[in-house]
Amino acid sequence: MALTLLVGECENGTCPQVFAVDGTDDAIVQGLKVEDPVTLETMQLPADETAVRIPMELLRRLAREHLA
């Protein structure tokens, strides 16, 4: 699977980032794994999904730079 970095919080790839999956309309998000049981219960995630936490500013930048 080929990825294109759309927006990130740092240069070295070890922080929240959003990637486009080349050849698709999908995106992959890198962020801090949500492990709080109350939060996960509230979200009711299926077994094959996970949740990640990213800064809201990253979404704003994504919208300004790639979705406008």
mmCIF file of C-alpha atoms in Angstrom:
data_model
loop_
_atom_site.group_PDB
_atom_site.id
_atom_site.type_symbol
_atom_site.label_atom_id
_atom_site.label_comp_id
_atom_site.label_asym_id
_atom_site.label_seq_id
_atom_site.Cartn_x
_atom_site.Cartn_y
_atom_site.Cartn_z
ATOM 1 C CA MET A 1 0.000 0.000 0.000
ATOM 2 C CA ALA A 2 1.555 3.283 -1.102
ATOM 3 C CA LEU A 3 0.998 6.372 1.047
ATOM 4 C CA THR A 4 1.393 10.099 0.491
ATOM 5 C CA LEU A 5 1.875 12.339 3.527
ATOM 6 C CA LEU A 6 -0.764 15.064 3.483
ATOM 7 C CA VAL A 7 -0.084 16.827 6.766
ATOM 8 C CA GLY A 8 1.917 16.161 9.906
ATOM 9 C CA GLU A 9 2.985 17.705 13.183
ATOM 10 C CA CYS A 10 6.717 17.043 12.781
ATOM 11 C CA GLU A 11 9.384 16.165 10.260
ATOM 12 C CA ASN A 12 10.574 12.768 11.550
ATOM 13 C CA GLY A 13 7.338 10.771 11.283
ATOM 14 C CA THR A 14 6.915 9.999 14.980
ATOM 15 C CA CYS A 15 3.958 12.286 15.621
ATOM 16 C CA PRO A 16 0.352 12.698 14.459
ATOM 17 C CA GLN A 17 0.071 12.639 10.668
ATOM 18 C CA VAL A 18 -2.528 12.100 7.961
ATOM 19 C CA PHE A 19 -1.705 10.114 4.833
ATOM 20 C CA ALA A 20 -3.591 9.550 1.576
ATOM 21 C CA VAL A 21 -3.730 5.941 0.418
ATOM 22 C CA ASP A 22 -2.567 6.247 -3.167
ATOM 23 C CA GLY A 23 -5.117 5.205 -5.779
ATOM 24 C CA THR A 24 -8.047 5.323 -3.329
ATOM 25 C CA ASP A 25 -10.285 7.835 -1.568
ATOM 26 C CA ASP A 26 -9.019 6.572 1.809
ATOM 27 C CA ALA A 27 -6.796 8.142 4.444
ATOM 28 C CA ILE A 28 -4.726 6.713 7.255
ATOM 29 C CA VAL A 29 -4.279 8.647 10.502
ATOM 30 C CA GLN A 30 -1.324 8.267 12.854
ATOM 31 C CA GLY A 31 -1.838 9.424 16.421
ATOM 32 C CA LEU A 32 -1.797 8.437 20.048
ATOM 33 C CA LYS A 33 -3.674 5.206 20.686
ATOM 34 C CA VAL A 34 -6.777 5.742 22.816
ATOM 35 C CA GLU A 35 -6.676 3.259 25.692
ATOM 36 C CA ASP A 36 -9.056 4.825 28.210
ATOM 37 C CA PRO A 37 -11.759 2.160 28.803
ATOM 38 C CA VAL A 38 -14.549 4.672 29.390
ATOM 39 C CA THR A 39 -13.791 6.467 26.125
ATOM 40 C CA LEU A 40 -13.602 3.199 24.196
ATOM 41 C CA GLU A 41 -16.868 1.976 25.720
ATOM 42 C CA THR A 42 -18.546 5.248 24.754
ATOM 43 C CA MET A 43 -17.333 4.843 21.169
ATOM 44 C CA GLN A 44 -18.419 1.180 20.952
ATOM 45 C CA LEU A 45 -15.711 0.290 18.446
ATOM 46 C CA PRO A 46 -15.906 -3.025 16.613
ATOM 47 C CA ALA A 47 -13.130 -5.518 17.380
ATOM 48 C CA ASP A 48 -11.323 -4.771 14.091
ATOM 49 C CA GLU A 49 -11.132 -0.989 14.678
ATOM 50 C CA THR A 50 -9.109 1.276 16.948
ATOM 51 C CA ALA A 51 -9.179 4.930 17.921
ATOM 52 C CA VAL A 52 -6.353 7.441 17.735
ATOM 53 C CA ARG A 53 -6.100 10.929 19.137
ATOM 54 C CA ILE A 54 -4.771 13.781 16.993
ATOM 55 C CA PRO A 55 -4.596 17.549 17.454
ATOM 56 C CA MET A 56 -7.611 19.449 16.099
ATOM 57 C CA GLU A 57 -5.195 21.820 14.341
ATOM 58 C CA LEU A 58 -4.014 18.900 12.230
ATOM 59 C CA LEU A 59 -7.565 18.483 10.909
ATOM 60 C CA ARG A 60 -7.818 22.226 10.258
ATOM 61 C CA ARG A 61 -4.568 22.140 8.274
ATOM 62 C CA LEU A 62 -5.757 19.095 6.361
ATOM 63 C CA ALA A 63 -8.973 20.896 5.445
ATOM 64 C CA ARG A 64 -7.188 24.125 4.441
ATOM 65 C CA GLU A 65 -4.425 22.465 2.442
ATOM 66 C CA HIS A 66 -6.134 19.457 0.862
ATOM 67 C CA LEU A 67 -9.907 19.560 1.160
ATOM 68 C CA ALA A 68 -10.776 23.149 0.256
#
